[in-house]
PDB file of C-alpha atoms in Angstrom:
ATOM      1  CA  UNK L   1       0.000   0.000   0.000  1.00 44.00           C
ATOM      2  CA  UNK L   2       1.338   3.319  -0.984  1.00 46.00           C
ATOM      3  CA  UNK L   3       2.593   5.796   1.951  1.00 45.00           C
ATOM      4  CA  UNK L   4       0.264   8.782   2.211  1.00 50.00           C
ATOM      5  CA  UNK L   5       2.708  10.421   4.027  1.00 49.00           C
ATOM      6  CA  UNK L   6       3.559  13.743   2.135  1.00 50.00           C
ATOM      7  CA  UNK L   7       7.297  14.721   0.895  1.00 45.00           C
ATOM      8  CA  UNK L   8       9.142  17.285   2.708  1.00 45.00           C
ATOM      9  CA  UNK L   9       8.556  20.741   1.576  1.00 47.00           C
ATOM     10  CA  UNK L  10      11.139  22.319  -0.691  1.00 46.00           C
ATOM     11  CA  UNK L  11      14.209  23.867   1.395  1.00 51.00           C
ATOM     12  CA  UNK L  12      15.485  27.159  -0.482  1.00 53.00           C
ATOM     13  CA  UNK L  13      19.098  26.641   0.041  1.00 65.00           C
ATOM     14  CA  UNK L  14      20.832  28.939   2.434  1.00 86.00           C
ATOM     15  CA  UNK L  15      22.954  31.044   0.216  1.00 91.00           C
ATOM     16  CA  UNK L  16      22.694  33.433  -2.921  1.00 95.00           C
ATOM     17  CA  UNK L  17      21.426  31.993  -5.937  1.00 95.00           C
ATOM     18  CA  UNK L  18      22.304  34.398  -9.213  1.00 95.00           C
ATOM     19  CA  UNK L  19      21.696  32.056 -11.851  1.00 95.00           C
ATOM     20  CA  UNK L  20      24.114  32.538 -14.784  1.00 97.00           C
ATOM     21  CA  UNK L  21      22.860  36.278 -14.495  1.00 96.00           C
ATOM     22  CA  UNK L  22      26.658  37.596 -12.963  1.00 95.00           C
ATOM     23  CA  UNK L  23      28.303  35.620 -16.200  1.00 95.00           C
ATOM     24  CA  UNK L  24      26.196  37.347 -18.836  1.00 96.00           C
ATOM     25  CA  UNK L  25      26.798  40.895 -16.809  1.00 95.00           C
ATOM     26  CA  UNK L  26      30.553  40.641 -16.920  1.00 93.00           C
ATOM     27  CA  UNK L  27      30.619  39.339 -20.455  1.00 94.00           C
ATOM     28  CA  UNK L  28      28.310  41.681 -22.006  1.00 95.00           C
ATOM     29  CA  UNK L  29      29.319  43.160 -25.331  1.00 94.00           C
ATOM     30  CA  UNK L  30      29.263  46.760 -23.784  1.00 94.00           C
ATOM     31  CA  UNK L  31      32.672  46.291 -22.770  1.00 91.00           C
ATOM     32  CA  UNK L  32      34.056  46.177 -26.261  1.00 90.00           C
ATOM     33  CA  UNK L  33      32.136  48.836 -27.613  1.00 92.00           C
ATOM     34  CA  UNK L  34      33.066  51.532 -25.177  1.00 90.00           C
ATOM     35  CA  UNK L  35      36.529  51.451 -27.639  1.00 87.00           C
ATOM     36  CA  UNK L  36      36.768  55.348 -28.456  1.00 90.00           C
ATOM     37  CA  UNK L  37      36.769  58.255 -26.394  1.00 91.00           C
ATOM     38  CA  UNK L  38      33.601  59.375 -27.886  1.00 94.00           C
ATOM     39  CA  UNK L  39      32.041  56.625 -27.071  1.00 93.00           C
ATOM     40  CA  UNK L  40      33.511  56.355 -22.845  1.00 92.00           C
ATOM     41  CA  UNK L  41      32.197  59.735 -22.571  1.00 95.00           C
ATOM     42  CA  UNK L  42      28.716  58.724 -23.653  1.00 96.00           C
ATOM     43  CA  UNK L  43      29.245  55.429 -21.195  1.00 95.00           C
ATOM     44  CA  UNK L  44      29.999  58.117 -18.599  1.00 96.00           C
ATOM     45  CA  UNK L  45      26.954  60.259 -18.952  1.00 98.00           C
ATOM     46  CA  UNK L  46      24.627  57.319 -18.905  1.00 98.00           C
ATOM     47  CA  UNK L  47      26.607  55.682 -16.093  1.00 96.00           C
ATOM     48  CA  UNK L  48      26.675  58.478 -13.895  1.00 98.00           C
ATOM     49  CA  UNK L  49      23.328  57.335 -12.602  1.00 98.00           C
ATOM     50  CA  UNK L  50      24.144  54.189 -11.956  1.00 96.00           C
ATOM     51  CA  UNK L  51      27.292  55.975  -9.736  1.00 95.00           C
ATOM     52  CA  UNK L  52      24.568  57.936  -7.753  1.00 97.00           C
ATOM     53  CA  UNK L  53      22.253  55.073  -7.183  1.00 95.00           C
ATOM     54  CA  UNK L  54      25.475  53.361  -5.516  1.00 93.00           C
ATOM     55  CA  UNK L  55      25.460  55.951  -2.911  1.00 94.00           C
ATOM     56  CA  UNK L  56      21.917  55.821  -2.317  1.00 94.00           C
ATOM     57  CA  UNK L  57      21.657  51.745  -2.001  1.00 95.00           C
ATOM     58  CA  UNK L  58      24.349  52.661   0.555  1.00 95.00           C
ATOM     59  CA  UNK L  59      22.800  54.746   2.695  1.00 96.00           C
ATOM     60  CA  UNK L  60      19.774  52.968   2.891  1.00 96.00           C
ATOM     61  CA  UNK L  61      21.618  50.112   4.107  1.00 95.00           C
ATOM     62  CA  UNK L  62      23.760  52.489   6.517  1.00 96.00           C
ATOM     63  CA  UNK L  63      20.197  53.898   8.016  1.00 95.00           C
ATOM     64  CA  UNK L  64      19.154  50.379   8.260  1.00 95.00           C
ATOM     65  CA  UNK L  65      21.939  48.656  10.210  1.00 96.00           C
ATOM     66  CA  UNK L  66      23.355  51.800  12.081  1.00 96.00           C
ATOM     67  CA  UNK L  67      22.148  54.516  13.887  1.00 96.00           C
ATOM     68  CA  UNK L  68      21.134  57.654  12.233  1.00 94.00           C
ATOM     69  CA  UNK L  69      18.465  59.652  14.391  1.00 94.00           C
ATOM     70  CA  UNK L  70      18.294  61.470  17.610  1.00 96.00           C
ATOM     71  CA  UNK L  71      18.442  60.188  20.154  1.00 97.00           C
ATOM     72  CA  UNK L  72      21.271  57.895  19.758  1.00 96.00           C
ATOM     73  CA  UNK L  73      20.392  53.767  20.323  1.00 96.00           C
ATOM     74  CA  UNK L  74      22.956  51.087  19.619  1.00 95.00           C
ATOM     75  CA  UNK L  75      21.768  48.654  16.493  1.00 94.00           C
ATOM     76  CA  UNK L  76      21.667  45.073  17.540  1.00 92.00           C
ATOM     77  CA  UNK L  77      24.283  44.071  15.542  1.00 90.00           C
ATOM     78  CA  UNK L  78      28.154  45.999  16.259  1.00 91.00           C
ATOM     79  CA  UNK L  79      30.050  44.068  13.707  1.00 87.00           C
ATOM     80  CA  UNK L  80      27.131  44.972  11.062  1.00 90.00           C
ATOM     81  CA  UNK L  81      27.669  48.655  12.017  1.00 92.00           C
ATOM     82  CA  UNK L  82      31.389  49.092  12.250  1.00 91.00           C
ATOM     83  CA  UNK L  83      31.555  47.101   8.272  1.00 88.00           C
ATOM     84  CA  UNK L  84      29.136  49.480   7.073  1.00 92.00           C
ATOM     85  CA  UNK L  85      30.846  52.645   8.515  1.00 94.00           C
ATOM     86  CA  UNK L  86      33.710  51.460   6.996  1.00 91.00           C
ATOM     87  CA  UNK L  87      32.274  51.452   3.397  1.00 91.00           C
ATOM     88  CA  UNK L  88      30.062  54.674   4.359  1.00 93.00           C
ATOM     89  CA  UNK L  89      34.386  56.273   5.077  1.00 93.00           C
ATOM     90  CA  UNK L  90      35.683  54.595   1.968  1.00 90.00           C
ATOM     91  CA  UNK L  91      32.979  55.596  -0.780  1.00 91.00           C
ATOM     92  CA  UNK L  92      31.980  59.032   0.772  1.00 94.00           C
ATOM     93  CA  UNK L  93      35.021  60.279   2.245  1.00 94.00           C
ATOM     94  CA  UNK L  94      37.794  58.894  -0.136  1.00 91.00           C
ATOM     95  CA  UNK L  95      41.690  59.965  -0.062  1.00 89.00           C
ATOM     96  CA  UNK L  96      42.669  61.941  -3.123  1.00 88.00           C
ATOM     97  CA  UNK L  97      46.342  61.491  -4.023  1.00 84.00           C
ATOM     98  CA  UNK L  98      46.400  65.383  -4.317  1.00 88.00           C
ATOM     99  CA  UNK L  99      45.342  65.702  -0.228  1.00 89.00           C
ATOM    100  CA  UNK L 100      41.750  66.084   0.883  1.00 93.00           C
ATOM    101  CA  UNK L 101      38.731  63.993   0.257  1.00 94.00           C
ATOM    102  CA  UNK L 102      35.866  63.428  -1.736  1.00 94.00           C
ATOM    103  CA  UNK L 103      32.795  60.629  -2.707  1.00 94.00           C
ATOM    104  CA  UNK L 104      33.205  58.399  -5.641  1.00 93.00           C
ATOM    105  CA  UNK L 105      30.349  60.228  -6.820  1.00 95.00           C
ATOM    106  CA  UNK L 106      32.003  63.379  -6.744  1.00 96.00           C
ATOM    107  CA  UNK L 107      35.174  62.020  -8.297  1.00 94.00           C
ATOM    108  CA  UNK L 108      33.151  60.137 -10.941  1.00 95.00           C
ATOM    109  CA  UNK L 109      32.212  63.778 -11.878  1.00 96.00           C
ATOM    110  CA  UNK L 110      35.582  65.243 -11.965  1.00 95.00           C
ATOM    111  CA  UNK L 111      36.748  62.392 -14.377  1.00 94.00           C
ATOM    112  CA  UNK L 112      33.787  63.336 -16.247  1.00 96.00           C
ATOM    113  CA  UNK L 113      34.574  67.195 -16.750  1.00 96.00           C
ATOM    114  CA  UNK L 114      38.315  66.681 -17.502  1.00 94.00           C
ATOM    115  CA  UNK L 115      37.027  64.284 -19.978  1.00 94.00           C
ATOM    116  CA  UNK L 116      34.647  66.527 -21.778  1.00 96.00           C
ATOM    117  CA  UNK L 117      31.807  64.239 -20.911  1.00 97.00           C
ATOM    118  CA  UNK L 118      28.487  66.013 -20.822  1.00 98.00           C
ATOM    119  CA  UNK L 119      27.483  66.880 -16.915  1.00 98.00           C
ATOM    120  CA  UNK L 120      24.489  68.659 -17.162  1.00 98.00           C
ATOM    121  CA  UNK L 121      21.507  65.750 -16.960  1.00 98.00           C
ATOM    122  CA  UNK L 122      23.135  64.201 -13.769  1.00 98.00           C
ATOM    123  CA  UNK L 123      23.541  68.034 -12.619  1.00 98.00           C
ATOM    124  CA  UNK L 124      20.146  68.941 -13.061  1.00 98.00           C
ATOM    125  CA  UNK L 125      19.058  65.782 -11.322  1.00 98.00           C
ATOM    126  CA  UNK L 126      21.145  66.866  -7.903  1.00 98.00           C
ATOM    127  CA  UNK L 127      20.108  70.674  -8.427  1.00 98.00           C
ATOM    128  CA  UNK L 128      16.042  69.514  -8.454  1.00 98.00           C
ATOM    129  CA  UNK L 129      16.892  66.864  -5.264  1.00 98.00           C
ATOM    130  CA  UNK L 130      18.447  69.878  -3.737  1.00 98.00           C
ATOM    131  CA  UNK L 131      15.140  72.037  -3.586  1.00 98.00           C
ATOM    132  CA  UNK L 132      13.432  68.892  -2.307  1.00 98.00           C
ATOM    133  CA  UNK L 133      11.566  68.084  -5.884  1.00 98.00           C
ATOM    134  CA  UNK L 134       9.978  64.732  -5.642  1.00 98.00           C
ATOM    135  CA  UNK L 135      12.721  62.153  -6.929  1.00 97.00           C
ATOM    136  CA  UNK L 136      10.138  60.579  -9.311  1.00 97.00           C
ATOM    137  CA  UNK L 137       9.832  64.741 -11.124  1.00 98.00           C
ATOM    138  CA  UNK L 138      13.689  65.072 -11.040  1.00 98.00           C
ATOM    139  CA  UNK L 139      14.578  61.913 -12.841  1.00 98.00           C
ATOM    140  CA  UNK L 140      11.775  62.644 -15.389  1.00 98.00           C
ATOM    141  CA  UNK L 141      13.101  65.656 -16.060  1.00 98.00           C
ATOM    142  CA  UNK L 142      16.637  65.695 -15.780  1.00 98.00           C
ATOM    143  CA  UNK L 143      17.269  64.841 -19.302  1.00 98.00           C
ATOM    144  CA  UNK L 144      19.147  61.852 -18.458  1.00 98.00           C
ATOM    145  CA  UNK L 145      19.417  58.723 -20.307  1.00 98.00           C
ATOM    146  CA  UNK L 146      16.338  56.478 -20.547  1.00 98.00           C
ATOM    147  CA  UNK L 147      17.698  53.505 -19.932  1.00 98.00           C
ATOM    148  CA  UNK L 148      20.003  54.768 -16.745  1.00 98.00           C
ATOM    149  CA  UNK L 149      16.178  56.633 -15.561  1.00 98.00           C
ATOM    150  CA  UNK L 150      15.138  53.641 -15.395  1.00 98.00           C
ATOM    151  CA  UNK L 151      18.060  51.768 -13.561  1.00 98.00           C
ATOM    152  CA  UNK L 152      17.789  54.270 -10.854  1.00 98.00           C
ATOM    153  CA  UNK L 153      13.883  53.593 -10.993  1.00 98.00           C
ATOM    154  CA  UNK L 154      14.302  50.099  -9.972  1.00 97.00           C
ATOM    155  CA  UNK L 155      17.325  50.584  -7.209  1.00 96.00           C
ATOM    156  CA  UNK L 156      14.781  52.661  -5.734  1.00 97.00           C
ATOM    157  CA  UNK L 157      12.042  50.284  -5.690  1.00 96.00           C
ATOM    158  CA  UNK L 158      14.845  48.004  -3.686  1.00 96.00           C
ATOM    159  CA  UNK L 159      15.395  50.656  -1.059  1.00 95.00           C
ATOM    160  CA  UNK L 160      11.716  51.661  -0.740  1.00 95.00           C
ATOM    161  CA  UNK L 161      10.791  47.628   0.031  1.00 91.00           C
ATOM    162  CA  UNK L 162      11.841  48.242   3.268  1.00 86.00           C
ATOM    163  CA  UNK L 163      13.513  44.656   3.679  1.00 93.00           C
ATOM    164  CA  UNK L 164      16.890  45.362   5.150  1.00 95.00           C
ATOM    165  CA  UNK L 165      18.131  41.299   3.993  1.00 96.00           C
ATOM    166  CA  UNK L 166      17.120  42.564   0.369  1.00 97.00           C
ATOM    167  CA  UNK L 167      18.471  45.910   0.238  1.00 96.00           C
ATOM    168  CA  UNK L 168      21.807  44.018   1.542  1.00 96.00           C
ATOM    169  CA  UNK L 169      22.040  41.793  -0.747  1.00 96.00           C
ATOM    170  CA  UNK L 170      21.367  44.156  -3.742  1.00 96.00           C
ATOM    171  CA  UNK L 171      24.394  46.520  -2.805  1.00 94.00           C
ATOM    172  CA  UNK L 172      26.213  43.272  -2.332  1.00 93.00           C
ATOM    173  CA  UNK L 173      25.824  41.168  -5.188  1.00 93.00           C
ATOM    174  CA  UNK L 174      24.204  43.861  -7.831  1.00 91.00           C
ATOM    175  CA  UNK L 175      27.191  45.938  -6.894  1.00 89.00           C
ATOM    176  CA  UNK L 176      29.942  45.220  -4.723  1.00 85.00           C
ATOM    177  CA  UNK L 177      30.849  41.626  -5.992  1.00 85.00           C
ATOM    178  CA  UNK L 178      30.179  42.383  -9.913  1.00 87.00           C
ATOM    179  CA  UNK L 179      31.705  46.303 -10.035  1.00 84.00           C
ATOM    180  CA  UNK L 180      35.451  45.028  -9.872  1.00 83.00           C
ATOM    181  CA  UNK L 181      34.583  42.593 -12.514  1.00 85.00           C
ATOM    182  CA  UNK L 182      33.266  44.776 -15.067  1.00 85.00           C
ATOM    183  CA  UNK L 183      35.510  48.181 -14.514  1.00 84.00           C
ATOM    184  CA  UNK L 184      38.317  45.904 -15.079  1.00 84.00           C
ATOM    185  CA  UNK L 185      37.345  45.981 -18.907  1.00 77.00           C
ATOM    186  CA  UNK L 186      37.337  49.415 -18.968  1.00 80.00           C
ATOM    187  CA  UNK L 187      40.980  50.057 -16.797  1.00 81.00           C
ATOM    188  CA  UNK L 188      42.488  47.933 -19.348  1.00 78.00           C
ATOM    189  CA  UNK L 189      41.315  50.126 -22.646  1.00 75.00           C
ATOM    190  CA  UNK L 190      41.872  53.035 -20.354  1.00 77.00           C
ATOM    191  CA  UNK L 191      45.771  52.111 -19.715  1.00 69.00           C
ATOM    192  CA  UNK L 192      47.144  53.417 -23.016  1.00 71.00           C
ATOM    193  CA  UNK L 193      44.706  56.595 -23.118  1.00 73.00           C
ATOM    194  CA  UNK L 194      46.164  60.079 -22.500  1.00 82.00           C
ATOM    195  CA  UNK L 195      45.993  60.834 -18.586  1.00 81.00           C
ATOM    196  CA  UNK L 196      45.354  64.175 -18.965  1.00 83.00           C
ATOM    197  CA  UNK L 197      42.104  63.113 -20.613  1.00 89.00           C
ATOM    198  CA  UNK L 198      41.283  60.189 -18.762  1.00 90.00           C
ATOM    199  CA  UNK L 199      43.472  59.810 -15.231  1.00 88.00           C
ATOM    200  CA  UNK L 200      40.490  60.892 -12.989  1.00 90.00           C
ATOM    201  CA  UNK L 201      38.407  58.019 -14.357  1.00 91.00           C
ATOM    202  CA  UNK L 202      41.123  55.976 -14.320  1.00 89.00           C
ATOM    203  CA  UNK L 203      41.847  56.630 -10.652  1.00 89.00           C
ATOM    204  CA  UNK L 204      37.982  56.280  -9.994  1.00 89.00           C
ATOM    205  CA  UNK L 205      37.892  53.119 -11.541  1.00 88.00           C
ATOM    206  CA  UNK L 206      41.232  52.062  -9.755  1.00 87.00           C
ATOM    207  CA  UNK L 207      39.927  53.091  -6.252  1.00 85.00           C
ATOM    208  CA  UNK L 208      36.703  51.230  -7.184  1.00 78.00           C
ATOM    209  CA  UNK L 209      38.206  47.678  -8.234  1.00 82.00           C
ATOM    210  CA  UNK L 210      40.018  48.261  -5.045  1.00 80.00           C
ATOM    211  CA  UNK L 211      37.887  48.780  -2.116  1.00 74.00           C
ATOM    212  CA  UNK L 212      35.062  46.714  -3.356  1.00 64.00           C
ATOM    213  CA  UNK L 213      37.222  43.691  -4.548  1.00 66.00           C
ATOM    214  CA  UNK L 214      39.538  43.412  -2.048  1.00 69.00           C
ATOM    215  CA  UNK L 215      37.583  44.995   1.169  1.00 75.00           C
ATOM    216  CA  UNK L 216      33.925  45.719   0.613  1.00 81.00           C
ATOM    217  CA  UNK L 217      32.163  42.777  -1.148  1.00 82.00           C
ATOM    218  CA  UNK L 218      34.151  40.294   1.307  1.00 85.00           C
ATOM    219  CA  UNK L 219      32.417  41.972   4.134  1.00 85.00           C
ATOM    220  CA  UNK L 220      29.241  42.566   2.335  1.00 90.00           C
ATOM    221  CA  UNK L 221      28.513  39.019   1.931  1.00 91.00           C
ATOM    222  CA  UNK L 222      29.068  38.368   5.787  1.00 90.00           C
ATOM    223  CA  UNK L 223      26.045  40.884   6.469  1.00 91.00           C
ATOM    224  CA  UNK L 224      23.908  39.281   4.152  1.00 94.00           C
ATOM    225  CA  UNK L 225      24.654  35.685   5.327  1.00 93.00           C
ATOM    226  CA  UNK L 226      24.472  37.067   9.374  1.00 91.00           C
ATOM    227  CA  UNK L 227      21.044  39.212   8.017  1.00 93.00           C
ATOM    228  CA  UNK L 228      19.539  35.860   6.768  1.00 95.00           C
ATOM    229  CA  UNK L 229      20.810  33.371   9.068  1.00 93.00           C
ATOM    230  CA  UNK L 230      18.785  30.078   8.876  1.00 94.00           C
ATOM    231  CA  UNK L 231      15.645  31.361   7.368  1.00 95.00           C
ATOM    232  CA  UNK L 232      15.252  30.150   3.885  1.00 95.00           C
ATOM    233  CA  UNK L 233      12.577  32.484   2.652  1.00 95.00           C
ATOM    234  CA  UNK L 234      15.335  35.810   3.250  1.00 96.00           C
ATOM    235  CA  UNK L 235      17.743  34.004   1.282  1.00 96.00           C
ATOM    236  CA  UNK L 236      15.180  32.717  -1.159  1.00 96.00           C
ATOM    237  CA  UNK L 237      14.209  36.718  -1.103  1.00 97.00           C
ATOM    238  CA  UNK L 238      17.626  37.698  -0.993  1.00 97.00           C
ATOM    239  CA  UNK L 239      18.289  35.954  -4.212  1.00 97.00           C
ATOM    240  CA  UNK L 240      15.571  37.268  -6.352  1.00 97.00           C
ATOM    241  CA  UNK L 241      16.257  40.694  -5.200  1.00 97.00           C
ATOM    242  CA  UNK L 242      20.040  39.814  -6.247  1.00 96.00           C
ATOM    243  CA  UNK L 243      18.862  38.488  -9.831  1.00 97.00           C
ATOM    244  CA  UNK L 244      17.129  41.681 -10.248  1.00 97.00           C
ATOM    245  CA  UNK L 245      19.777  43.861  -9.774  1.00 96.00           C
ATOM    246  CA  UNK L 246      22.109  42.499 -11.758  1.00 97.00           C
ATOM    247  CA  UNK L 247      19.420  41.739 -14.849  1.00 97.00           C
ATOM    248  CA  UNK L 248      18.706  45.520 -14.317  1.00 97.00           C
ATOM    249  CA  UNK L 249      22.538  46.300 -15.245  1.00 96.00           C
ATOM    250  CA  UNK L 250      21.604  44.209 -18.063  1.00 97.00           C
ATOM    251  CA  UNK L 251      19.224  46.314 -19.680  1.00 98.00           C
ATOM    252  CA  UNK L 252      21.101  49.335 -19.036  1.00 98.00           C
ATOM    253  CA  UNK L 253      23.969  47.882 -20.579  1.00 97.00           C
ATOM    254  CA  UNK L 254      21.559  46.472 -24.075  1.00 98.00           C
ATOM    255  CA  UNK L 255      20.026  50.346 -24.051  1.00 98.00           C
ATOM    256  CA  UNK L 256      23.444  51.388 -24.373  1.00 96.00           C
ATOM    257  CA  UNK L 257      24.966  48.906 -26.885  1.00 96.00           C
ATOM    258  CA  UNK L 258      22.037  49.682 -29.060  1.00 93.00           C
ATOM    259  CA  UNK L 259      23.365  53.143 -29.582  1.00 78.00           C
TER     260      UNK L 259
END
């Protein structure tokens, strides 16, 4: 007689699943288009965006795992805190080799001007965010690129879920673990290129591959895994919000091969 006893329920496993999306992201044709300095500046102008998001994903996470009101109240988790201060110092507080300090947003934009890339979209953006215009106005009117609207668009739906696991695991995997992977392509066409053109991208992207591959995605992945612990439907959520991110790089990156 047949058991009626029922199988076990399906177990998400308990770690990020990306698919084969993180292989199509860092071989994307983009890479090998971006082969003129015409063309990088365009990248750049689109890109910018994505640069600005970055800081935004990070501070939601900061505001989520540290303490950013009055009055002060320790978080529950110290470790969490003191790894997310550190990447808060690194990406908006950075050394310049010159002496003082500056974001990589703000350096992004200085590579951009000494390489003639056009500013004034991602300017207009900040300007309209400055006099508290809703951000859903500013990015429809900012003149920036479709497809890098739209990019933003969706990191913001991440950071307005709420989810702290999910907006984690976003700035980990959409960003921290992929970035080094695909600036590399662009350091190497970048290595032969005048420097007084292009050595403040250069440096951005050098500072970028540096801090995220060698310090900030290792300790990005320890949140996430200490954020999800044993529960399979965070890292099942975790995941998706993962694949997500990096298929939305995806679509920025077709929008811009298409010309």
């Amino acid at each position: 007689m047949p058991s009626s006893v029922a199988p076990p329920p399906f177990a998400a496993p308990l770690t990020i699943d990306l698919g084969d999306a993180r292989e199509r992201l860092v071989s994307h044709p983009i890479y090998g288009l971006v082969d003129s300095p015409e063309r990088l500046r365009r990248f750049m102008e689109a890109h910018v965006f994505a640069v600005w998001d970055f800081q935004s994903l990070l501070k939601a996470m900061q505001q989520r795992l540290t303490c950013t009101t009055l009055p002060w109240l320790p978080t529950p988790d110290p470790e969490a805190r003191r790894l997310v201060n550190e990447i808060v110092l690194d990406e908006e507080s950075d050394e310049l080799p010159e002496g003082g300090s500056a974001s990589h947003f703000e350096l992004y934009l200085d590579g951009m001007r000494q390489a003639g890339a056009d500013t004034g979209p991602i300017d207009r953006l900040i300007a309209m965010l400055r006099q508290a215009a809703p951000l859903s106005q500013a990015l429809a009117t900012c003149g920036g690129h479709p497809a890098a609207i739209e990019f933003v668009r969706r990191s913001f739906a991440v950071i307005e879920s709420g989810k702290t696991h999910t907006i984690v695991a976003a700035f980990t995997y959409g960003r921290e673990d992929v970035i080094p992977d695909m600036f590399r392509h662009l350091v190497v066409q970048l290595a032969e290129q005048e420097p007084a053109t292009w050595g403040r991208f250069r440096f951005y992207l050098e500072r970028h591959i540096e801090h995220d591959d060698e310090k900030h995605a290792p300790v990005c992945r320890r949140i996430v895994a200490r954020l999800c612990g044993t529960d399979p439907v965070k890292w099942a959520e975790a995941s998706a919000t993962a694949r997500d991110c990096i298929e939305a790089r995806i679509a920025f990156w077709d929008a811009l091969a298409k010309g």
